[in-house]
mmCIF file of C-alpha atoms in Angstrom:
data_model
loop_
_atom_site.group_PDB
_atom_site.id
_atom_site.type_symbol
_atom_site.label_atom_id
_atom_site.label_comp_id
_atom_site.label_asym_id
_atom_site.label_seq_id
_atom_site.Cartn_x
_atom_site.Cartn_y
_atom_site.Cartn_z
ATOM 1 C CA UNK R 1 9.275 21.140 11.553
ATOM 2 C CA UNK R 2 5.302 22.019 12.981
ATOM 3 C CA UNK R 3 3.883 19.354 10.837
ATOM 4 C CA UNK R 4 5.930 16.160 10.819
ATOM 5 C CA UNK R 5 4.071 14.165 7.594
ATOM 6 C CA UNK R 6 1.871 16.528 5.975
ATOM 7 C CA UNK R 7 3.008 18.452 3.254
ATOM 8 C CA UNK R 8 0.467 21.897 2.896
ATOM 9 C CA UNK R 9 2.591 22.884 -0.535
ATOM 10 C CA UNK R 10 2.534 19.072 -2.581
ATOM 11 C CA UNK R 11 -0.241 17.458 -0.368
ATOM 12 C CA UNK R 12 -0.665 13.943 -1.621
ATOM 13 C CA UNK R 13 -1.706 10.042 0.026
ATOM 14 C CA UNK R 14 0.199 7.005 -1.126
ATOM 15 C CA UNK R 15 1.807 9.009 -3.608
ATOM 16 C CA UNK R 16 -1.197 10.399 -5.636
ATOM 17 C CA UNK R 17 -1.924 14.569 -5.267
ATOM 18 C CA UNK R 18 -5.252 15.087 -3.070
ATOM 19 C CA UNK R 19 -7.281 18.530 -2.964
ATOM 20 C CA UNK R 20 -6.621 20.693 0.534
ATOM 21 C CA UNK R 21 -8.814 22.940 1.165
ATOM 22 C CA UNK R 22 -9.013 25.446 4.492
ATOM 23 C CA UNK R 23 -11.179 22.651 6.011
ATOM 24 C CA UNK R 24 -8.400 20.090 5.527
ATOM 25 C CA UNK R 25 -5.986 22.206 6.586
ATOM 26 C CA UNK R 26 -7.576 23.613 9.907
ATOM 27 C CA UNK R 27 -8.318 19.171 10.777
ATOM 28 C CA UNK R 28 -4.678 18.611 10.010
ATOM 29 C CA UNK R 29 -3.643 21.346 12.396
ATOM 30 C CA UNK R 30 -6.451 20.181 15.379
ATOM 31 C CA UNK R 31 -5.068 16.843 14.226
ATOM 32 C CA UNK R 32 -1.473 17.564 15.228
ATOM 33 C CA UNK R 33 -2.161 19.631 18.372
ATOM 34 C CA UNK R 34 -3.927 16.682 19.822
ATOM 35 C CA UNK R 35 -1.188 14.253 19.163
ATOM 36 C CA UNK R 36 1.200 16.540 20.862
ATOM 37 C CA UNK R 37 -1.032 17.243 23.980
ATOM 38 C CA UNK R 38 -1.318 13.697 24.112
ATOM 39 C CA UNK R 39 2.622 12.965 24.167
ATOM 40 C CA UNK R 40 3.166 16.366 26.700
ATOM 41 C CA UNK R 41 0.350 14.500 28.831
ATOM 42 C CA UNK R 42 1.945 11.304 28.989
ATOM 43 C CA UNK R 43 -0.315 8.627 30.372
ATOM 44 C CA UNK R 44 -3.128 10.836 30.609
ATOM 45 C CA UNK R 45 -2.873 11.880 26.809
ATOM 46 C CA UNK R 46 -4.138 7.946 25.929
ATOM 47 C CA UNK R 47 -7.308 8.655 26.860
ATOM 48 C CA UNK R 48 -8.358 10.903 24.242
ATOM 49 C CA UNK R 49 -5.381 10.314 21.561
ATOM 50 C CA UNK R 50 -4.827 6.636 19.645
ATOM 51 C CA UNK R 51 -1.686 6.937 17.539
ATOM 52 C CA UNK R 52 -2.489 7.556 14.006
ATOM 53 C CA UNK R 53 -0.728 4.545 12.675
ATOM 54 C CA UNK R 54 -3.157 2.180 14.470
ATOM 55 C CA UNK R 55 -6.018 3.967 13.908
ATOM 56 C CA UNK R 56 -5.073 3.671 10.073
ATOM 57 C CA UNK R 57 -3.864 0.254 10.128
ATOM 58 C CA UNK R 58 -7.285 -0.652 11.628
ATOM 59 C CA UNK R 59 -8.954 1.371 8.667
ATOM 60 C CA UNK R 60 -7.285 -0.508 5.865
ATOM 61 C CA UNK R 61 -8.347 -3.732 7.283
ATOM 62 C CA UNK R 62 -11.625 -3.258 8.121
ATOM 63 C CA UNK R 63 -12.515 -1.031 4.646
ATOM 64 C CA UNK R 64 -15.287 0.833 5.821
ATOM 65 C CA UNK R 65 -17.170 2.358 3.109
ATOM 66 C CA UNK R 66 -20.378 2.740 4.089
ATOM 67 C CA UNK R 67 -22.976 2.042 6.477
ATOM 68 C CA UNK R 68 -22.871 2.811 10.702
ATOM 69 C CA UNK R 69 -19.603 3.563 12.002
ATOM 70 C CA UNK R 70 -19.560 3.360 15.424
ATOM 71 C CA UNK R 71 -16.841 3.749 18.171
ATOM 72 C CA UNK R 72 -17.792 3.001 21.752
ATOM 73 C CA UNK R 73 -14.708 4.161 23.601
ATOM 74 C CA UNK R 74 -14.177 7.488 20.837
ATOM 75 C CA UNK R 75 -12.175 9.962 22.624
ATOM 76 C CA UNK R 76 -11.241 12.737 20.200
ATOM 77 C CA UNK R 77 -12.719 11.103 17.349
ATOM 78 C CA UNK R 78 -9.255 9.576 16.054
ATOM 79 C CA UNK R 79 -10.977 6.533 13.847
ATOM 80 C CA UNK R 80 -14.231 8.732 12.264
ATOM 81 C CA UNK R 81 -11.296 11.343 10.915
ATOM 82 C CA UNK R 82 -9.359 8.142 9.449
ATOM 83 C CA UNK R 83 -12.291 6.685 8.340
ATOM 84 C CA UNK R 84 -13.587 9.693 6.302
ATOM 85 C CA UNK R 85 -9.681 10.299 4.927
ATOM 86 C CA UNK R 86 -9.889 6.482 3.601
ATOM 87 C CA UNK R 87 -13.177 6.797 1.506
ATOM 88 C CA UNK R 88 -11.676 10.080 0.370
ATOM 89 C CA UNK R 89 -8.683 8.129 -0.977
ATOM 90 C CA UNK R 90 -10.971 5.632 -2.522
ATOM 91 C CA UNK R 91 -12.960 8.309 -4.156
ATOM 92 C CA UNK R 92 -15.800 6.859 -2.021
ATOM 93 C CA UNK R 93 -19.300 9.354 -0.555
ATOM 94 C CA UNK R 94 -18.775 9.909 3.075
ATOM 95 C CA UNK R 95 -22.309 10.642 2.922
ATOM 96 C CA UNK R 96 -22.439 6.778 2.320
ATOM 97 C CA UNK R 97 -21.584 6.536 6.466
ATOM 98 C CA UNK R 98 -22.954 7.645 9.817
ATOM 99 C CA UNK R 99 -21.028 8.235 12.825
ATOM 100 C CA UNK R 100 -21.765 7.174 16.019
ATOM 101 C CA UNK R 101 -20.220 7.805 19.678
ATOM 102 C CA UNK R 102 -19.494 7.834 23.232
ATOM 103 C CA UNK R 103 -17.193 9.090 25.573
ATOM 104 C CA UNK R 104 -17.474 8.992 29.286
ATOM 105 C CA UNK R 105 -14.841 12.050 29.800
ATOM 106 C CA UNK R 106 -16.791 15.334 29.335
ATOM 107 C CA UNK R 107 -13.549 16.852 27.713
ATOM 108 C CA UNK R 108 -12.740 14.436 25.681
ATOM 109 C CA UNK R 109 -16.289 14.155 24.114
ATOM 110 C CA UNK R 110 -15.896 17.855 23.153
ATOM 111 C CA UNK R 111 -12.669 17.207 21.184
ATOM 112 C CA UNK R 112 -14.691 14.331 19.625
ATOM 113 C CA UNK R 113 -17.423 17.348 18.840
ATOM 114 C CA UNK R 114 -15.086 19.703 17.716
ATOM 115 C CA UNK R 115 -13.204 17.327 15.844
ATOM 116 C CA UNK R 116 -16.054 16.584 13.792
ATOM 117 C CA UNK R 117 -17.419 20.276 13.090
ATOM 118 C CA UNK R 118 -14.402 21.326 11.674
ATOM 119 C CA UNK R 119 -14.172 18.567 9.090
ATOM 120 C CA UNK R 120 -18.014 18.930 8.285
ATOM 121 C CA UNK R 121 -18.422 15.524 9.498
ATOM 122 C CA UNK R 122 -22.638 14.729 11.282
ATOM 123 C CA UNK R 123 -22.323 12.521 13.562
ATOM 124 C CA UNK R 124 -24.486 11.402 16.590
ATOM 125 C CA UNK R 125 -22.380 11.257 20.071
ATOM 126 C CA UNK R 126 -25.595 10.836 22.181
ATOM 127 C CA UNK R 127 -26.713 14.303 23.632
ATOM 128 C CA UNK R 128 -23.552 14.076 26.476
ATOM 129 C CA UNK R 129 -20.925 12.139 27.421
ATOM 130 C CA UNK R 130 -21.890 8.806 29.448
ATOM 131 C CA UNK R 131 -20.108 5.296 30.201
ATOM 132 C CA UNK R 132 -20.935 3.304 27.390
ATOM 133 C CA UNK R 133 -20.697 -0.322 29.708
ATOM 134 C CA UNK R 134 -22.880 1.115 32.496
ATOM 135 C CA UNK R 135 -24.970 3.938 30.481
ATOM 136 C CA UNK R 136 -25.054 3.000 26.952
ATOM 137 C CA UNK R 137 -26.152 5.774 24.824
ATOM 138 C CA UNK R 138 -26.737 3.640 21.460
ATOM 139 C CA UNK R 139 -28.217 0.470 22.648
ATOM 140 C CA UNK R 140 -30.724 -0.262 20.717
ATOM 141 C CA UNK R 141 -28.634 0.003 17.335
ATOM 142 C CA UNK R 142 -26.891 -2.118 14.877
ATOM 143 C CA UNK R 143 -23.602 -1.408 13.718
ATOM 144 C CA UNK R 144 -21.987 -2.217 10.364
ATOM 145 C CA UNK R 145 -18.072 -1.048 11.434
ATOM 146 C CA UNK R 146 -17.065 -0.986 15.364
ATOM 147 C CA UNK R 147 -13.671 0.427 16.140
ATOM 148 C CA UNK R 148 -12.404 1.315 19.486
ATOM 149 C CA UNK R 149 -9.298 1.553 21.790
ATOM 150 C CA UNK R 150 -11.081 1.605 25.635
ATOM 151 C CA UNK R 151 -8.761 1.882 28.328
ATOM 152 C CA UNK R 152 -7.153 -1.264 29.411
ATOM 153 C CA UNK R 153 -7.678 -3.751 32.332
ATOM 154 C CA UNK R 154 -10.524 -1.005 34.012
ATOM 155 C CA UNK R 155 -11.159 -2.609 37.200
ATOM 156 C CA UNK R 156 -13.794 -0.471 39.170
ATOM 157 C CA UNK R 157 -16.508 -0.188 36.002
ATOM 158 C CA UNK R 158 -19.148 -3.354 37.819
ATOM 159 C CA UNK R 159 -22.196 -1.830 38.607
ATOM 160 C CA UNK R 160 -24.929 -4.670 40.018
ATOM 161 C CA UNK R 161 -27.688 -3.303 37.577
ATOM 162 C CA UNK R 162 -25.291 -4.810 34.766
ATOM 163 C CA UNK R 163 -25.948 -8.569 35.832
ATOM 164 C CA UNK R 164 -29.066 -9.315 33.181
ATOM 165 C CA UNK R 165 -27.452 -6.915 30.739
ATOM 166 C CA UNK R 166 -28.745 -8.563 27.559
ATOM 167 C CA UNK R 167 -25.150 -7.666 26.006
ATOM 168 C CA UNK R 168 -23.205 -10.334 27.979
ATOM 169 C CA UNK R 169 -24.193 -13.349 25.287
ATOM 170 C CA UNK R 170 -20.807 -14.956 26.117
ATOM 171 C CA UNK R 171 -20.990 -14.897 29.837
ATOM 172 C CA UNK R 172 -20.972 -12.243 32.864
ATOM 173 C CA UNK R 173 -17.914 -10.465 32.284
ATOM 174 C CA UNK R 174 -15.547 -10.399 35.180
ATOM 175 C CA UNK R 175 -16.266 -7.061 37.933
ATOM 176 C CA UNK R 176 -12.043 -6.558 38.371
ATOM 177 C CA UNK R 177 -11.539 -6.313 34.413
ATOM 178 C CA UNK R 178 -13.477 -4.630 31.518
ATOM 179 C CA UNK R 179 -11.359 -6.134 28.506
ATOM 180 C CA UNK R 180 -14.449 -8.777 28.010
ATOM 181 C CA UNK R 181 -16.827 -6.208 28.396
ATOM 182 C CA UNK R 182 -15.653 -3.792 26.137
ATOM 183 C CA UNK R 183 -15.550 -7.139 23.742
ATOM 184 C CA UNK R 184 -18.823 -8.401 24.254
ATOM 185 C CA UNK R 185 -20.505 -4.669 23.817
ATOM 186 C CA UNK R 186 -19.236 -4.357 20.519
ATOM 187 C CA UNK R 187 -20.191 -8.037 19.855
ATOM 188 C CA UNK R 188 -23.699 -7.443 20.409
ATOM 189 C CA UNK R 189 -23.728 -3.946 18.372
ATOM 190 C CA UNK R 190 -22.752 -5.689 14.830
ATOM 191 C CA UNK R 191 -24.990 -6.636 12.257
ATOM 192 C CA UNK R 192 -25.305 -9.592 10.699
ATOM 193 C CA UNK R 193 -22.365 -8.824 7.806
ATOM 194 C CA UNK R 194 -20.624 -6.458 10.903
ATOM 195 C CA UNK R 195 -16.979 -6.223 11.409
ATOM 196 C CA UNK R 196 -14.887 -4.853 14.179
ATOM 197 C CA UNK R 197 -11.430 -4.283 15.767
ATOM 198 C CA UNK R 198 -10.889 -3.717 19.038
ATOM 199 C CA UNK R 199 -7.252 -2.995 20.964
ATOM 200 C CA UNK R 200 -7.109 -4.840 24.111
ATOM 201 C CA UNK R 201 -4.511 -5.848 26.533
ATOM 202 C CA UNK R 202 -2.374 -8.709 25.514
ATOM 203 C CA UNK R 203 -3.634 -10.656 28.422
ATOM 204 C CA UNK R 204 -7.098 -11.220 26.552
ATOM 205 C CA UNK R 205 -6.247 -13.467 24.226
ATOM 206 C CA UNK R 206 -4.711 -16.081 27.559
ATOM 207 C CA UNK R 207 -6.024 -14.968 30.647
ATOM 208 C CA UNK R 208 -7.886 -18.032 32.113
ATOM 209 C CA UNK R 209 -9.065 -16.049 35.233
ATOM 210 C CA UNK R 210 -12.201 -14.910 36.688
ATOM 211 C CA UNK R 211 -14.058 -16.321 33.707
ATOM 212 C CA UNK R 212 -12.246 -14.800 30.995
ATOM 213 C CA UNK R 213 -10.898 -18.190 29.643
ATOM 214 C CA UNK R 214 -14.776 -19.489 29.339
ATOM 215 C CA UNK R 215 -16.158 -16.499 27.428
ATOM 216 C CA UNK R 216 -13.502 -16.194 24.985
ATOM 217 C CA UNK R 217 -13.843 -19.666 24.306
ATOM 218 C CA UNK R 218 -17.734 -19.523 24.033
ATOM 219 C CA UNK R 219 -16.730 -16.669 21.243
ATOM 220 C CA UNK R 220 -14.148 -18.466 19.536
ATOM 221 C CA UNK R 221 -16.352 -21.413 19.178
ATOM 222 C CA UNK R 222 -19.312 -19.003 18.195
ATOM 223 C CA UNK R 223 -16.469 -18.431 14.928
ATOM 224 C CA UNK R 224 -16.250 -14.768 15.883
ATOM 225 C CA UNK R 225 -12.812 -14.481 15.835
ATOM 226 C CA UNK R 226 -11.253 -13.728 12.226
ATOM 227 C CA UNK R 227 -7.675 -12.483 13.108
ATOM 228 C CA UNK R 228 -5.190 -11.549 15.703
ATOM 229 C CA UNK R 229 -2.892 -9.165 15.684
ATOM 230 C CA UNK R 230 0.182 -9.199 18.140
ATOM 231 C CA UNK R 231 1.601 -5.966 17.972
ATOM 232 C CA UNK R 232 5.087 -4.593 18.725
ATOM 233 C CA UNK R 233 5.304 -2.615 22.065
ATOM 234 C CA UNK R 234 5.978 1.328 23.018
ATOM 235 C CA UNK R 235 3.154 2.059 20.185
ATOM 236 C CA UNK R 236 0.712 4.220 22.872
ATOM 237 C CA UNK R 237 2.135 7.143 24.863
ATOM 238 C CA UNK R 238 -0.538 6.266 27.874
ATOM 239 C CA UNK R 239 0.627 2.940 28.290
ATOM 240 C CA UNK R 240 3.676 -0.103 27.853
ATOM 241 C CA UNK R 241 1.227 -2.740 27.841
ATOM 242 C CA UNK R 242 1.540 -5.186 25.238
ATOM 243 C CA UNK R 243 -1.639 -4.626 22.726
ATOM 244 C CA UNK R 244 -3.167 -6.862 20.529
ATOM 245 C CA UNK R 245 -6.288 -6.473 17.771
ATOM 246 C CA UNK R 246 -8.926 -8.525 17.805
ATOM 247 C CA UNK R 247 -10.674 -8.684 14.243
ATOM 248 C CA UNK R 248 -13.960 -9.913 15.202
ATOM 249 C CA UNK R 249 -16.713 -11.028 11.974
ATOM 250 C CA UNK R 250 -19.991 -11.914 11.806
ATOM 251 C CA UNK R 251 -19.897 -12.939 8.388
ATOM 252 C CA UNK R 252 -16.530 -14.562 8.006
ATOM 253 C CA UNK R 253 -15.951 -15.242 4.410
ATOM 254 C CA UNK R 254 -13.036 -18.193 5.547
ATOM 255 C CA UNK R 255 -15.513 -20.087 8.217
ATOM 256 C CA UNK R 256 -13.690 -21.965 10.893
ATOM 257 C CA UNK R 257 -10.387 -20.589 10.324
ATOM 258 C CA UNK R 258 -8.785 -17.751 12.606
ATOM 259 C CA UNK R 259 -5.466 -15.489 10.705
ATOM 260 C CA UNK R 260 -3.012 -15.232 13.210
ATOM 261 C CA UNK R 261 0.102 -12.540 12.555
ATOM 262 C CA UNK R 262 2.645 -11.735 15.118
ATOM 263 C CA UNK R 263 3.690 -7.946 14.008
ATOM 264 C CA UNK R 264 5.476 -7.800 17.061
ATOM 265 C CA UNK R 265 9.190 -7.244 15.245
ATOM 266 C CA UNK R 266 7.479 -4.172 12.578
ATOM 267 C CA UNK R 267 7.567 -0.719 12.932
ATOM 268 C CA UNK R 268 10.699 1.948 14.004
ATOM 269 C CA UNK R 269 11.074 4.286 16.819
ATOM 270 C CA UNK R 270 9.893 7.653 15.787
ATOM 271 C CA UNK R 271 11.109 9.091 19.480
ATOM 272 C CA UNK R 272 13.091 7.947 22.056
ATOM 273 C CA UNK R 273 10.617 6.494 23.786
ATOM 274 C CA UNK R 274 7.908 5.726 21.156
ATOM 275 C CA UNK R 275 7.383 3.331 18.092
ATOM 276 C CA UNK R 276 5.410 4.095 14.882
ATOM 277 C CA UNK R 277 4.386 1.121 12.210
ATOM 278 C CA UNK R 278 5.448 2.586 8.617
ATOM 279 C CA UNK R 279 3.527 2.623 5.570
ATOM 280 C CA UNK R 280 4.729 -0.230 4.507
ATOM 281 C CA UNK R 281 4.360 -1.734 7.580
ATOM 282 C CA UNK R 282 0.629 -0.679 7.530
ATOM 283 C CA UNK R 283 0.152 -2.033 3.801
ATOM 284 C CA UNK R 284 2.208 -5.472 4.465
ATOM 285 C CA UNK R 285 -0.475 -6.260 7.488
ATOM 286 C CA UNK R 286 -3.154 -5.474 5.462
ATOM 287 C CA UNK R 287 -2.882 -7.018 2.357
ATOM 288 C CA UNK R 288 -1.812 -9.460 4.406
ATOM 289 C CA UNK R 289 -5.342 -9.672 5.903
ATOM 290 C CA UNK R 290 -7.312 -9.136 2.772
ATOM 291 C CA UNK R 291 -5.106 -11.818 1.035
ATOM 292 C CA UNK R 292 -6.088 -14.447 3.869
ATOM 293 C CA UNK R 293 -9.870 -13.217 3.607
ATOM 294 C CA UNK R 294 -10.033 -13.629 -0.376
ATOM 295 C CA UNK R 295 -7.790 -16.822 -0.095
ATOM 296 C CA UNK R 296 -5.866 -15.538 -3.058
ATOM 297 C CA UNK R 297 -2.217 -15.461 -2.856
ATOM 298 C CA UNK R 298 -1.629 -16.074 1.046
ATOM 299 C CA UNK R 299 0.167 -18.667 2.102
ATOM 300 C CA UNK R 300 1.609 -18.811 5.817
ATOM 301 C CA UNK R 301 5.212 -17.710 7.023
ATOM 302 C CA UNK R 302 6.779 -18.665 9.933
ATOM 303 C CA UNK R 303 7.206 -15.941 12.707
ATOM 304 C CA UNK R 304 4.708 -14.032 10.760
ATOM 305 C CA UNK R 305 1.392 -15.605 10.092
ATOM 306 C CA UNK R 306 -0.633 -18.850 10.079
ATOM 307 C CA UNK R 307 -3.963 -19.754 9.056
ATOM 308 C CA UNK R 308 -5.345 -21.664 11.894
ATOM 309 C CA UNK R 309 -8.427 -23.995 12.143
ATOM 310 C CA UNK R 310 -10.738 -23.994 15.517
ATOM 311 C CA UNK R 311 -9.570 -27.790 16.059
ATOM 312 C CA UNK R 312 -5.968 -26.321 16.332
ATOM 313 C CA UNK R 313 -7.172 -23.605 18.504
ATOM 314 C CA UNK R 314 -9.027 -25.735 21.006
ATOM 315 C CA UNK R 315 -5.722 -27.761 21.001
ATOM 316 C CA UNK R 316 -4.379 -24.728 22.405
ATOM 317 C CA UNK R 317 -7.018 -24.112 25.128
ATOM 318 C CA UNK R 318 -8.253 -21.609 23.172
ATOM 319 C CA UNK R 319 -5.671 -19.287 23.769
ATOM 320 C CA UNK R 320 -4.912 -16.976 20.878
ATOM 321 C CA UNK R 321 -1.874 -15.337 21.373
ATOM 322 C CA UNK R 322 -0.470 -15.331 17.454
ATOM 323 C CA UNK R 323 3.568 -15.959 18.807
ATOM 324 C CA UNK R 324 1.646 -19.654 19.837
ATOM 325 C CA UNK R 325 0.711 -20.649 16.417
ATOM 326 C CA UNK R 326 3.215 -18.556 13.771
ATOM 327 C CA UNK R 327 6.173 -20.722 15.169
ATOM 328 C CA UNK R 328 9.798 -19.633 14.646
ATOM 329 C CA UNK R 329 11.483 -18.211 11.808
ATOM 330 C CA UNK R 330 13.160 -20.908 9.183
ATOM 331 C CA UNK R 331 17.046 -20.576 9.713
ATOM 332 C CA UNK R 332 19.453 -20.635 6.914
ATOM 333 C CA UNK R 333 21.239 -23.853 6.370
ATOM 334 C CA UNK R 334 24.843 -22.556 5.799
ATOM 335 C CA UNK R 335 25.604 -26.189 4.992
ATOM 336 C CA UNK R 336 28.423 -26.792 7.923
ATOM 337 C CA UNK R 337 28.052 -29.977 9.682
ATOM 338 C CA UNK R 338 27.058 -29.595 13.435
ATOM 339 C CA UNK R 339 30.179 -31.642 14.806
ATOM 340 C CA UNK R 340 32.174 -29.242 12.483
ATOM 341 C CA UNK R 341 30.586 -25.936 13.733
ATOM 342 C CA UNK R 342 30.670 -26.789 17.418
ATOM 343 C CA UNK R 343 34.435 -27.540 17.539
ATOM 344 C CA UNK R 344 35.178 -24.218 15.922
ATOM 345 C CA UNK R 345 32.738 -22.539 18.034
ATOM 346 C CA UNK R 346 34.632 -23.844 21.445
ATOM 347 C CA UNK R 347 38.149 -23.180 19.743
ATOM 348 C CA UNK R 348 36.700 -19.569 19.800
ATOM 349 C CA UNK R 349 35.606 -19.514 23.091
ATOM 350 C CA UNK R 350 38.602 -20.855 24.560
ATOM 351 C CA UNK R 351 40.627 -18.892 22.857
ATOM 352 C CA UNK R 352 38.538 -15.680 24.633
ATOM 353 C CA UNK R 353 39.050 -17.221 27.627
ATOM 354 C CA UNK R 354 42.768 -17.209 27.127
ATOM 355 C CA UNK R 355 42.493 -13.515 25.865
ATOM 356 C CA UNK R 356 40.378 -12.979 28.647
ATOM 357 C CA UNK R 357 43.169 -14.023 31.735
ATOM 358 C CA UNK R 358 45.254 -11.917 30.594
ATOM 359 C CA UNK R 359 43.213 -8.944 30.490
ATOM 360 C CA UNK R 360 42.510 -9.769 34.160
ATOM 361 C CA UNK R 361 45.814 -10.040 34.904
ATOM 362 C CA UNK R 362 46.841 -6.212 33.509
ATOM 363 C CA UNK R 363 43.664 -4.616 35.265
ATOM 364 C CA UNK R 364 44.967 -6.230 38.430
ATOM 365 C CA UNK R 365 48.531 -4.844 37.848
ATOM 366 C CA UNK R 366 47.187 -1.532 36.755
ATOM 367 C CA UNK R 367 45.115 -0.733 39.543
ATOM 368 C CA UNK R 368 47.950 -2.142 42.117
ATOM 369 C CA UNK R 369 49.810 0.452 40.777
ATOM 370 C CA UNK R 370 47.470 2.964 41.217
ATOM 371 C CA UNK R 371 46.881 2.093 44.753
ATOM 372 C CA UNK R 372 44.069 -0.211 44.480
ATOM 373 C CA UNK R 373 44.474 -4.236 45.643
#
């Protein structure tokens, strides 16, 4: 089947009919073409492709309805074609947003162009493609919704001229890794009620090296951090690196609390090779999320999520890797004494190691017959 979940005849989202007009149709069709160059490219195809079930995910939580959109790291323009499909859903004005943009890969800002045009989307991309740590094109504005998926663990991006860069409010990131960067750029882009999400590494939310440890404290103590997201791995086609989301708010509505939630176990393999988060996998995180936010019926679940104050963070050294602070999953009591389970448990075993010696001792027969001692 050419398009795997878009149906041109019945087209409908969560259920309900929507309007598809050529213009839809010609964006579904760029849509799918880029997510298939970007699965033929392999690891090159992550730098202009984010799987669609992130980008949404990251869309439902962050609700952005109006005001500047902006996405440092764009490539083909994956989270502005999300975002405008959400207000759509929400019968919202995507005249209500602008779109800004960068893209260091001359290519891959093109897409991002041509992406746009054929949705009828304006947007402002800067007049070419530039590095947005060492040649920011957008520096001098304030953004209400930052979302972005930047390469991972860059390690030649220092240039000197960044040492009194007024963006690094947390500290100088480190030259060998661009994860704090990446995190502090979009820091210093929000406005005062901003919201972002950024996909980094998993090794942001412990790394204690180079200075890493220091500036995400300084952030976590700034009450920055709203949630983290551990997600499950063999989500990106350029990459097997563990990823995580960082939900950073200016204007936290739960103040000195951080949501942690491990989705780590969610989602199904949609190939052989790669793993997709569901619908309902998308919509459990979510409300999830917005339950927390409201603090209307949330309540923590082990192995899932926790509410978290800073004073338990700190406890942790500020690390904020969910798995630390969700615990275990509560085990079914099956209401069998321990003495009582253990003694049937070694009755089993040694009655497979019975079963097992004589196993041995036909294989052994079996191949002497063959020839084989």
């Amino acid at each position: 089947m050419l398009f795997s979940d878009t149906n041109f005849t019945h087209p409908q989202y969560h259920g309900k009919p929507i309007p598809l007009g050529a213009k839809d149709i010609l964006g579904h069709v760029y849509e799918y073409f880029l997510g298939q160059f970007a699965q033929a490219e392999g690891k090159r195809g992550g730098e202009y492709f984010t799987p669609k079930s992130i980008v949404s995910l990251i869309v439902e939580m962050l609700e952005p309805y109006q005001g500047r959109v902006y996405d440092p790291a764009m490539g083909s323009g994956g989270f502005f074609v999300q975002t405008e499909r959400f207000i759509h859903a929400h019968q919202g004005n995507i005249n209500n947003i602008s779109i800004y943009g960068q893209e260091a890969n001359p290519t891959t800002w093109k897409l991002a162009a041509m992406n746009m045009a054929i949705r009828g989307i304006e947007y402002n991309f800067g007049k070419h493609h530039a590095d947005t740590l060492t040649d920011p094109k957008h520096l001098s504005t304030k953004m209400d919704f930052i979302m972005a998926n930047p390469p991972f663990n860059i390690s030649d991006w220092w240039q000197e001229k960044l040492a009194d860069d007024p963006r690094w409010q947390y500290g100088i990131p480190p030259a060998g890794n661009a994860n704090f960067a990446w995190l502090q750029h979009m820091i210093y882009h929000l406005t005062p009620n901003g919201k972002m999400a950024l996909l980094l590494a998993n090794g942001s939310m412990s790394s204690q090296t180079s200075g890493e440890g220091e500036i995400r404290r300084a952030i976590v103590q700034a009450d920055l951090v709203e949630t983290m997201v551990a997600l499950p791995g063999q989500l990106f086609t350029n990459t097997q690196i563990p990823a995580c989301i960082w939900i950073i708010n200016r204007n936290k509505p739960r103040k000195g609390e951080v949501l942690f939630i491990d989705a780590r176990q969610m989602g199904e393999m949609k190939t052989r090779v790669l793993r997709d988060f569901s619908d309902k996998d998308k919509a459990y995180i979510a409300d999830t999320y917005h339950h927390w936010q409201q603090n209307k019926d949330y309540q923590d679940i082990p192995a899932f999520c926790k509410s978290a104050t800073l004073a338990e963070i700190e406890a942790n050294d500020f690390v904020l890797t969910p798995g630390r602070y969700v615990g275990a999953a509560e085990q079914e009591d099956d209401g069998i004494p321990f003495a009582e389970k253990m003694k049937e448990l070694t009755a089993l075993l040694n009655e497979q190691f019975t079963q097992s010696a004589v196993l041995e001792v036909e294989i052994k027969k079996n191949l002497k017959e063959l020839g084989y001692e």
